[in-house]
PDB file of C-alpha atoms in Angstrom:
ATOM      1  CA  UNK A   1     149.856  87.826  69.381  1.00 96.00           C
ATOM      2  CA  UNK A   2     146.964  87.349  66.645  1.00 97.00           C
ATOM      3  CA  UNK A   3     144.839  91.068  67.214  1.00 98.00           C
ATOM      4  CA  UNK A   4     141.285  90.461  66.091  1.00 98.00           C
ATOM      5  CA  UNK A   5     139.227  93.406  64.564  1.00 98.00           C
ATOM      6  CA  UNK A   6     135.820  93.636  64.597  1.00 98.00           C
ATOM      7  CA  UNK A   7     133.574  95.657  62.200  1.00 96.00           C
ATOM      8  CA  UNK A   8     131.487  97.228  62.341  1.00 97.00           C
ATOM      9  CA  UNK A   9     131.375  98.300  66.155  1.00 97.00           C
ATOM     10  CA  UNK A  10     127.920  98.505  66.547  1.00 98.00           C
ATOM     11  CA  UNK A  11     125.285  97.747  63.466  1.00 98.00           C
ATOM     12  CA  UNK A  12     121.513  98.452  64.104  1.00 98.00           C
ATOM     13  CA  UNK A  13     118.897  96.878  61.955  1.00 97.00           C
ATOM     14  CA  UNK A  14     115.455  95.208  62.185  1.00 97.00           C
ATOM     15  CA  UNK A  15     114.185  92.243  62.468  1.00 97.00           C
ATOM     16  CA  UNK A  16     113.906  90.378  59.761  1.00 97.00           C
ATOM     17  CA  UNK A  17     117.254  92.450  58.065  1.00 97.00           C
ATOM     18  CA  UNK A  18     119.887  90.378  57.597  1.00 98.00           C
ATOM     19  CA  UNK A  19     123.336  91.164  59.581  1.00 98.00           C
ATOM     20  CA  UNK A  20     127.126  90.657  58.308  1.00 98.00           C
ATOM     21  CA  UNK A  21     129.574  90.949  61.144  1.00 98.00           C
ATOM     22  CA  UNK A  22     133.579  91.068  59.990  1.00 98.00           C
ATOM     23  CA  UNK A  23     136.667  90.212  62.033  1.00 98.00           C
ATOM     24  CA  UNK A  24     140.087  90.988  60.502  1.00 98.00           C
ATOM     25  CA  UNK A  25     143.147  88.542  61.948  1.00 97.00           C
ATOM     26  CA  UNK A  26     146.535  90.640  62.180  1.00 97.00           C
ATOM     27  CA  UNK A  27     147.969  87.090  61.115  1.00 95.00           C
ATOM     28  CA  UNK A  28     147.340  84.436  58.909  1.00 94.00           C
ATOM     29  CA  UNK A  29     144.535  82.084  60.985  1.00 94.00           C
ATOM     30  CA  UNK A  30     145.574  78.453  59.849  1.00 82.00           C
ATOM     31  CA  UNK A  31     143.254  75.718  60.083  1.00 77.00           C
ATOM     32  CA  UNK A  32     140.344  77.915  60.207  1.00 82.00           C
ATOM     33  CA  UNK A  33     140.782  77.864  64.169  1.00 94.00           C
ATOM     34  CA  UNK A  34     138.299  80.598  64.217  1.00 96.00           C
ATOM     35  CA  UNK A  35     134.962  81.070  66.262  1.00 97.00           C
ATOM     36  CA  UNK A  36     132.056  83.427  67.251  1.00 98.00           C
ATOM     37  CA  UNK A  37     130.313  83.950  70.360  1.00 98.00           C
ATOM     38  CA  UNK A  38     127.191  85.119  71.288  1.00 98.00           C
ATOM     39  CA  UNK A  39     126.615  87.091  74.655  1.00 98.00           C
ATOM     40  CA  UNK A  40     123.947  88.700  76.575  1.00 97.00           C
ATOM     41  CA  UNK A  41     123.874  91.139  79.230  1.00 95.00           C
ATOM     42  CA  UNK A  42     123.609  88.829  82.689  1.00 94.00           C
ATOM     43  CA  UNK A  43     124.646  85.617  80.668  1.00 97.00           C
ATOM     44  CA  UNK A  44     127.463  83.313  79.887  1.00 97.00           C
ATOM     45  CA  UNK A  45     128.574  83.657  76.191  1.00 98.00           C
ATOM     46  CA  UNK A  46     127.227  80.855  74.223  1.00 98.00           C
ATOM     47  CA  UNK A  47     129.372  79.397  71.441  1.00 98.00           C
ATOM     48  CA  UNK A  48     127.962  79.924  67.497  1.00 98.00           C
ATOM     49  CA  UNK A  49     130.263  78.703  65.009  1.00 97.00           C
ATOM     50  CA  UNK A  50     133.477  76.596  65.231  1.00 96.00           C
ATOM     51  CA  UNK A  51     136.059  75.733  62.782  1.00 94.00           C
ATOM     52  CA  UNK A  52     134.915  79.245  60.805  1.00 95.00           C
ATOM     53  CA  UNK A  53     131.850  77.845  59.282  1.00 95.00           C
ATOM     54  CA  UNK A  54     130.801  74.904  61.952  1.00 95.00           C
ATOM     55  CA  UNK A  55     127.513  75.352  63.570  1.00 97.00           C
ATOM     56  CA  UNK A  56     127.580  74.195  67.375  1.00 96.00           C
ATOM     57  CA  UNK A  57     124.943  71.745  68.859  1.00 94.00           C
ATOM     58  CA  UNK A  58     121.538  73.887  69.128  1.00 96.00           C
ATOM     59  CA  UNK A  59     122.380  76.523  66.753  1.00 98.00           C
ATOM     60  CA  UNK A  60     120.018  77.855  64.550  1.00 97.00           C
ATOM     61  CA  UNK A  61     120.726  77.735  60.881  1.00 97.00           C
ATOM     62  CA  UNK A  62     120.438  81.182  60.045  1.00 98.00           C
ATOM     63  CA  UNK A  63     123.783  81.920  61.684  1.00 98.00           C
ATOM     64  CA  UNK A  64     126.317  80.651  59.399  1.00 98.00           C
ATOM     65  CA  UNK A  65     130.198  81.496  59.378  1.00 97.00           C
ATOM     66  CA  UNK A  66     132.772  81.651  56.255  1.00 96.00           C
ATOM     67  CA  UNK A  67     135.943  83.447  55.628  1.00 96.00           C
ATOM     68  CA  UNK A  68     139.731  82.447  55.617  1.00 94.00           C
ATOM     69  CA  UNK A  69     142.869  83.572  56.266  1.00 94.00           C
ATOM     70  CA  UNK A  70     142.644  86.780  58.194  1.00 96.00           C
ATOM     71  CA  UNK A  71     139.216  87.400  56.993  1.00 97.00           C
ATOM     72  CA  UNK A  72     136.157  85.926  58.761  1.00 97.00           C
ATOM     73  CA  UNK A  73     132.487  86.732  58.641  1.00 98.00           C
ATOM     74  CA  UNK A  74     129.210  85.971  60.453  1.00 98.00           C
ATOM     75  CA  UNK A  75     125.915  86.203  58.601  1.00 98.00           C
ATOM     76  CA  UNK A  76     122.945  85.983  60.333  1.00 98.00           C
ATOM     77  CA  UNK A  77     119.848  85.638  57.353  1.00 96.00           C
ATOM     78  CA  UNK A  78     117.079  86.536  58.822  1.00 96.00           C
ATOM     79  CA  UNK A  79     116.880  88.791  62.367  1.00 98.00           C
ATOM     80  CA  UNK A  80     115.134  87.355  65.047  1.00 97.00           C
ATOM     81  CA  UNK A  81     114.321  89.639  68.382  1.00 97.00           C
ATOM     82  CA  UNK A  82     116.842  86.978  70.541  1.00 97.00           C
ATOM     83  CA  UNK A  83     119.178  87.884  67.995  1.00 98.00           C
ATOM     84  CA  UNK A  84     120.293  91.623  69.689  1.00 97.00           C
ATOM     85  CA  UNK A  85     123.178  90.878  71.526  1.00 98.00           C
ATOM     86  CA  UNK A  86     126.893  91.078  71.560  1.00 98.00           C
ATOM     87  CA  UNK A  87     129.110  89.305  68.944  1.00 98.00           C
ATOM     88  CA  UNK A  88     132.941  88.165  69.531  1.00 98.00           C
ATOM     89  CA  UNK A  89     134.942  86.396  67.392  1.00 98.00           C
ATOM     90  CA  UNK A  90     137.997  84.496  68.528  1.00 98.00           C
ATOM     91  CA  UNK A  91     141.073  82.624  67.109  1.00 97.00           C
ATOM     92  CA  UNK A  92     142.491  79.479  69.083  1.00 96.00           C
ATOM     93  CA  UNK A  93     145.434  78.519  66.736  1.00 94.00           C
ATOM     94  CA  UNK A  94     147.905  79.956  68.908  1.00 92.00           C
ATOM     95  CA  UNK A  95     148.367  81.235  72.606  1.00 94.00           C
ATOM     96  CA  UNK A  96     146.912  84.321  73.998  1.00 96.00           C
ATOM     97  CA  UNK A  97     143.594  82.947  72.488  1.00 96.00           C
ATOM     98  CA  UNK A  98     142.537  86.584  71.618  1.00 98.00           C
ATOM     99  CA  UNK A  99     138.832  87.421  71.072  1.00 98.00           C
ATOM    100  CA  UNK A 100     137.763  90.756  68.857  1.00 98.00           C
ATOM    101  CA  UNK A 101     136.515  93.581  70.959  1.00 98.00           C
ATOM    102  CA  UNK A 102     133.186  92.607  70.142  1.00 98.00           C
ATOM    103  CA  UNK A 103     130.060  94.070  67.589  1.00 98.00           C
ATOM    104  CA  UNK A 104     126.638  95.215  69.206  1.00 98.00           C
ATOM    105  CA  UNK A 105     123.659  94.316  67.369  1.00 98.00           C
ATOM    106  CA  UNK A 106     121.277  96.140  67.932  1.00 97.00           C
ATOM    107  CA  UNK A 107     117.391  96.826  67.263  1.00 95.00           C
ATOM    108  CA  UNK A 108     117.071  99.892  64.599  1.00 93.00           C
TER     109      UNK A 108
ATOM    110  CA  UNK B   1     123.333  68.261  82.094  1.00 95.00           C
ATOM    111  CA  UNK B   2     127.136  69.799  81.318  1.00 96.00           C
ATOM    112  CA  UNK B   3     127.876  72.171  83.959  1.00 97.00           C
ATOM    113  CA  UNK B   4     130.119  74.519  85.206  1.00 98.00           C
ATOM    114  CA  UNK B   5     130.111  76.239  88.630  1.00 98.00           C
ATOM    115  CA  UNK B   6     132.521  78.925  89.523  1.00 98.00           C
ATOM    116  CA  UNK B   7     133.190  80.368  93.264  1.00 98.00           C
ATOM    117  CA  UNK B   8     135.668  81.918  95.069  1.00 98.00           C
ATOM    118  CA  UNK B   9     135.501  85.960  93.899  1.00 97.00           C
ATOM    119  CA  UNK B  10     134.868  88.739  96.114  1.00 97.00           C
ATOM    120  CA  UNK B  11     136.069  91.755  97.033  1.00 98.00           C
ATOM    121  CA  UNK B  12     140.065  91.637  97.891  1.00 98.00           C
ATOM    122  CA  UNK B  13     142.339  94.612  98.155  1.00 98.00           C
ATOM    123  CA  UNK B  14     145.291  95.902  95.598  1.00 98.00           C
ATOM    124  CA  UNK B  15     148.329  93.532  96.251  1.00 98.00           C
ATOM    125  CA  UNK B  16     146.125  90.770  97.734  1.00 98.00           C
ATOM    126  CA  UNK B  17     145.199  87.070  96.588  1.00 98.00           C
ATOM    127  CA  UNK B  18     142.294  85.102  95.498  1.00 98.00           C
ATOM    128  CA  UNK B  19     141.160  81.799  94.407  1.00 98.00           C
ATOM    129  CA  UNK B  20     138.774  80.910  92.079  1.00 98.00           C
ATOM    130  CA  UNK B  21     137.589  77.636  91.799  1.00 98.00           C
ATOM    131  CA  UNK B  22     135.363  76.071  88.742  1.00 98.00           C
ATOM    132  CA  UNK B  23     133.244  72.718  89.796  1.00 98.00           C
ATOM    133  CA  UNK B  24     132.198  70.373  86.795  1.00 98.00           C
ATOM    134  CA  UNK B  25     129.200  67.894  86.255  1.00 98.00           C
ATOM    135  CA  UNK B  26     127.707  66.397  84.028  1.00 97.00           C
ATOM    136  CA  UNK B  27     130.510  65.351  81.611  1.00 96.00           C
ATOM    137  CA  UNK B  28     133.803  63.494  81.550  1.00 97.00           C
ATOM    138  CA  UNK B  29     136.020  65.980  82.804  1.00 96.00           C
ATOM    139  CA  UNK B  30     139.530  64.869  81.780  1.00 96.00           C
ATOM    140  CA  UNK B  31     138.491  64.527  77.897  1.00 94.00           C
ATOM    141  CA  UNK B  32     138.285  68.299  78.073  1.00 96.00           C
ATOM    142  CA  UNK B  33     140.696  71.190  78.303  1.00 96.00           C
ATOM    143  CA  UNK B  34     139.888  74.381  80.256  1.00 97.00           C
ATOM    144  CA  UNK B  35     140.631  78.108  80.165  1.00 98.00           C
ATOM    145  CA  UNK B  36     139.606  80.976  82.039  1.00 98.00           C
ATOM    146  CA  UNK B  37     138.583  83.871  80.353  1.00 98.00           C
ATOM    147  CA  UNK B  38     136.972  87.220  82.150  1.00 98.00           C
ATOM    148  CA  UNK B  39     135.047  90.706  81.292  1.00 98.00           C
ATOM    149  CA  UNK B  40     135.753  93.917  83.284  1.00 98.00           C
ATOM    150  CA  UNK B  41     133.161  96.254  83.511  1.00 97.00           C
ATOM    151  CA  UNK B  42     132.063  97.607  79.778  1.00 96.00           C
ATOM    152  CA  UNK B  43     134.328  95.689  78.427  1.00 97.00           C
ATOM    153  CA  UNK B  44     134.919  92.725  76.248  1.00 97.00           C
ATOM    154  CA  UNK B  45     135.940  89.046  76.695  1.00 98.00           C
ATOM    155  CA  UNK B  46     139.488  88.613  77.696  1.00 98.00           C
ATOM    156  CA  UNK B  47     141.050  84.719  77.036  1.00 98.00           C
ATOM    157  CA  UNK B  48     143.497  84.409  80.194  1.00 97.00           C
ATOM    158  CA  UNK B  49     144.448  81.012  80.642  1.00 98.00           C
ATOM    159  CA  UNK B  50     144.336  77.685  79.208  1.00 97.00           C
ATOM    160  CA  UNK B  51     145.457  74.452  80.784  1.00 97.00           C
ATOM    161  CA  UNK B  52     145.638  70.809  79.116  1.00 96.00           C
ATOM    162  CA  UNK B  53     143.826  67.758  80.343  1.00 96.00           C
ATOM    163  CA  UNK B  54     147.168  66.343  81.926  1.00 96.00           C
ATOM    164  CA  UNK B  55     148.092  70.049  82.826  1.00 97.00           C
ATOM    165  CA  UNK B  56     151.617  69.551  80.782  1.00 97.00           C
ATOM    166  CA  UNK B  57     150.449  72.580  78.883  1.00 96.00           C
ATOM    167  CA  UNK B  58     149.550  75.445  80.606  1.00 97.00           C
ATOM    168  CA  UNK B  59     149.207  79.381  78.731  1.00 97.00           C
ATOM    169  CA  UNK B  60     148.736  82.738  80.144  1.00 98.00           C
ATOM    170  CA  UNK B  61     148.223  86.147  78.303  1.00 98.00           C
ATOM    171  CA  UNK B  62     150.904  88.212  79.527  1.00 97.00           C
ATOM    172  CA  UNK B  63     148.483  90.473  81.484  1.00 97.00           C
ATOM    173  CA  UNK B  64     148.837  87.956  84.301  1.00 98.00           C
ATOM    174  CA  UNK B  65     151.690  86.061  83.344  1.00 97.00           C
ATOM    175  CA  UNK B  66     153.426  85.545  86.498  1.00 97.00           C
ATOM    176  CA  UNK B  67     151.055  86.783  89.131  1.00 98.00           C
ATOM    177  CA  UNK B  68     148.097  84.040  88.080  1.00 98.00           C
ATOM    178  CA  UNK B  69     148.322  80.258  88.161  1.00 98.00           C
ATOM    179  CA  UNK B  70     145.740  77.837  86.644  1.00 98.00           C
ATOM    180  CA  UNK B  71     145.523  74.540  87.971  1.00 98.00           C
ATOM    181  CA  UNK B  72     143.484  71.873  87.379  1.00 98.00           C
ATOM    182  CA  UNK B  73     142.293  68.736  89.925  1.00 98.00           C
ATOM    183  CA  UNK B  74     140.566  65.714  87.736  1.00 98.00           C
ATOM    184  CA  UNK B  75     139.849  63.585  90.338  1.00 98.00           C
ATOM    185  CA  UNK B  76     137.401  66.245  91.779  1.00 98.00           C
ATOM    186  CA  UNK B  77     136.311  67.753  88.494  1.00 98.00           C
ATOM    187  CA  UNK B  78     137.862  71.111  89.465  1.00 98.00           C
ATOM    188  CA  UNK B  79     139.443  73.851  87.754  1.00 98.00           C
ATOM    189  CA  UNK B  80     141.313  76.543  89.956  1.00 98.00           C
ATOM    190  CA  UNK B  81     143.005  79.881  89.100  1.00 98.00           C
ATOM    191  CA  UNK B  82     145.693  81.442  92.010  1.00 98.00           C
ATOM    192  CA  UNK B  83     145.534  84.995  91.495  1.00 98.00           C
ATOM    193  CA  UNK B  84     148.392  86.819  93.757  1.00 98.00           C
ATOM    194  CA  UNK B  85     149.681  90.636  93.524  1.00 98.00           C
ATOM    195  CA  UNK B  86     146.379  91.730  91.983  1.00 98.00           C
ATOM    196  CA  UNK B  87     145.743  95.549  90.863  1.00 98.00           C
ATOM    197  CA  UNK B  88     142.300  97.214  90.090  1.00 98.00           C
ATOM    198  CA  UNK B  89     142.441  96.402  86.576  1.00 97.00           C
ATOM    199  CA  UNK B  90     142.081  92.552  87.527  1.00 98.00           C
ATOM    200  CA  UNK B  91     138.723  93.464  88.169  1.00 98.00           C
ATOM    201  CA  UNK B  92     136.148  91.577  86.622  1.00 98.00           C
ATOM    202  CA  UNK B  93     133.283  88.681  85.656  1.00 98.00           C
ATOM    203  CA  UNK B  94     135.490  85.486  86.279  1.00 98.00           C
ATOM    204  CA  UNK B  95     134.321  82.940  83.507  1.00 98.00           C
ATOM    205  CA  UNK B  96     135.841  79.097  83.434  1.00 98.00           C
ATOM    206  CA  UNK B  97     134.790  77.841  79.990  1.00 98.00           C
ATOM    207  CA  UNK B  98     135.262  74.412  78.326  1.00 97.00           C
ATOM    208  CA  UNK B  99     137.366  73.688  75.014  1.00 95.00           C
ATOM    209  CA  UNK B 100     135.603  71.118  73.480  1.00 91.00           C
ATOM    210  CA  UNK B 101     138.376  68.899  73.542  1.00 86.00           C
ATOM    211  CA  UNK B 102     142.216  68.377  74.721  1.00 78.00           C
ATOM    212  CA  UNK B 103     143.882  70.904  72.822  1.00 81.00           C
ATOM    213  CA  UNK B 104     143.081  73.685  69.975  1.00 86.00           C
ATOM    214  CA  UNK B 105     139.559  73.851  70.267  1.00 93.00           C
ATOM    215  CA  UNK B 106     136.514  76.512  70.709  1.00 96.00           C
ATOM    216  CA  UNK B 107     135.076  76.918  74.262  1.00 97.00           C
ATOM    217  CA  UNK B 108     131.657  75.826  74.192  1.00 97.00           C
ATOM    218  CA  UNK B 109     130.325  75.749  77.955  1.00 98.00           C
ATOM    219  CA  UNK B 110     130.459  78.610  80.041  1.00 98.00           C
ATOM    220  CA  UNK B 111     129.943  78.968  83.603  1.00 98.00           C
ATOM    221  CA  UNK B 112     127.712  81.709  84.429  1.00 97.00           C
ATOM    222  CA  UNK B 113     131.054  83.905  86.303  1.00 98.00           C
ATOM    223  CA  UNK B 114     132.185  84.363  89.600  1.00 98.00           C
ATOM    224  CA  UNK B 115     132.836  88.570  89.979  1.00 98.00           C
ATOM    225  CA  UNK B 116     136.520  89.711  91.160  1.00 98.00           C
ATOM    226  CA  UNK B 117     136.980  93.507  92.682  1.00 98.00           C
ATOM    227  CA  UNK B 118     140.370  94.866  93.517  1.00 98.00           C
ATOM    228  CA  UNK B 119     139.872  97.941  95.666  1.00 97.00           C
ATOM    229  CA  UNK B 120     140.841  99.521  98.675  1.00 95.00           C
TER     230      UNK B 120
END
């Protein structure tokens, strides 16, 4: 099983900061099956990025993905209030389909 | 619009079964593959089952291998999950979710959850 580790746990900041959010693969993630996931409290989680750096359909461009290997990243440039929510990355190269444990974001 | 509709949770004792069933509108339904994936209480997302477009592949994560069964019905756009012998840590926000495609590929629609809780 490919364990995904998210850092940090929770990051507070203001809008406007900009926000790095890191998840560590205890394997090699080939073919950059990697993704994030945005979710809100009383909402379905809404897919970010794709493919590591892939933006899906609707997605704002200040999110943007990068990374390889067993290290991944999600940048968002600019904070925006609608930004404060949790973050979970997840790999899909292999069965169980593992997500991180998630980052908060948070308003400083 | 793309849709997804789950049903079927509720409150259900330890050792006792449920089924949870997943409708789908609003897109071709056997172009995608589906998974289930759930939340307990504080916790994070949980991937639990994926099943291919012909369900000839089928996964579980072994917290359920064996007790939960994913099926999949595309003549009435339906995604099920059988979940027998359940214990109090099965419970939890129910999500069927969408692989945007038939095979390795990120989930991207969500249903809004259908809530599970084991208790006696």
């Amino acid at each position: 099983e490919i364990v995904l580790t998210q850092s940090p746990g929770t990051l507070s900041l203001s809008p406007g900061e900009r926000a790095t959010l890191s998840c560590r693969a205890s394997q090699s993630v080939s073919g950059s099956y990697l993704a994030w996931y945005q979710h809100k409290p009383g909402q379905a989680p809404r897919l970010l990025i794709y493919g590591t750096s892939t933006r899906a359909t609707g997605v704002p461009d200040r999110f943007s993905g990068g990374g390889s290997g067993t290290d991944f990243t999600l940048t968002i440039s600019r904070l925006e209030p609608e930004d404060f929510a949790m973050y979970y990355c997840q790999q899909y190269v292999r069965s169980p389909y593992t997500f991180g444990q998630g980052t908060k974001l948070e308003i400083k | 619009e793309e849709q997804l509709v789950e049903s079927g949770g509720g409150l259900v004792q330890p050792g006792g079964s449920l089924r949870l069933s997943c409708a789908a509108s609003g897109f071709t339904f056997t172009g995608y593959s589906m998974n289930w994936v759930r939340q307990a209480p504080g916790k994070g997302l949980e991937w639990i089952s994926y099943i291919s477009v012909t369900s000839t592949t089928i996964y579980y994560a072994d917290s359920v291998q064996g007790r939960f069964a994913v099926s999949r019905d595309n003549a009435k756009n339906s995604l099920y999950l059988q979940m027998n012998s359940l214990r109090a840590e099965d419970t939890a926000l129910f999500y069927c979710a969408r692989a945007n495609g038939d095979g390795r590929y990120a989930f991207d629609i969500w249903g809004q959850g259908t809530m599970v809780v084991v208790s006696s």
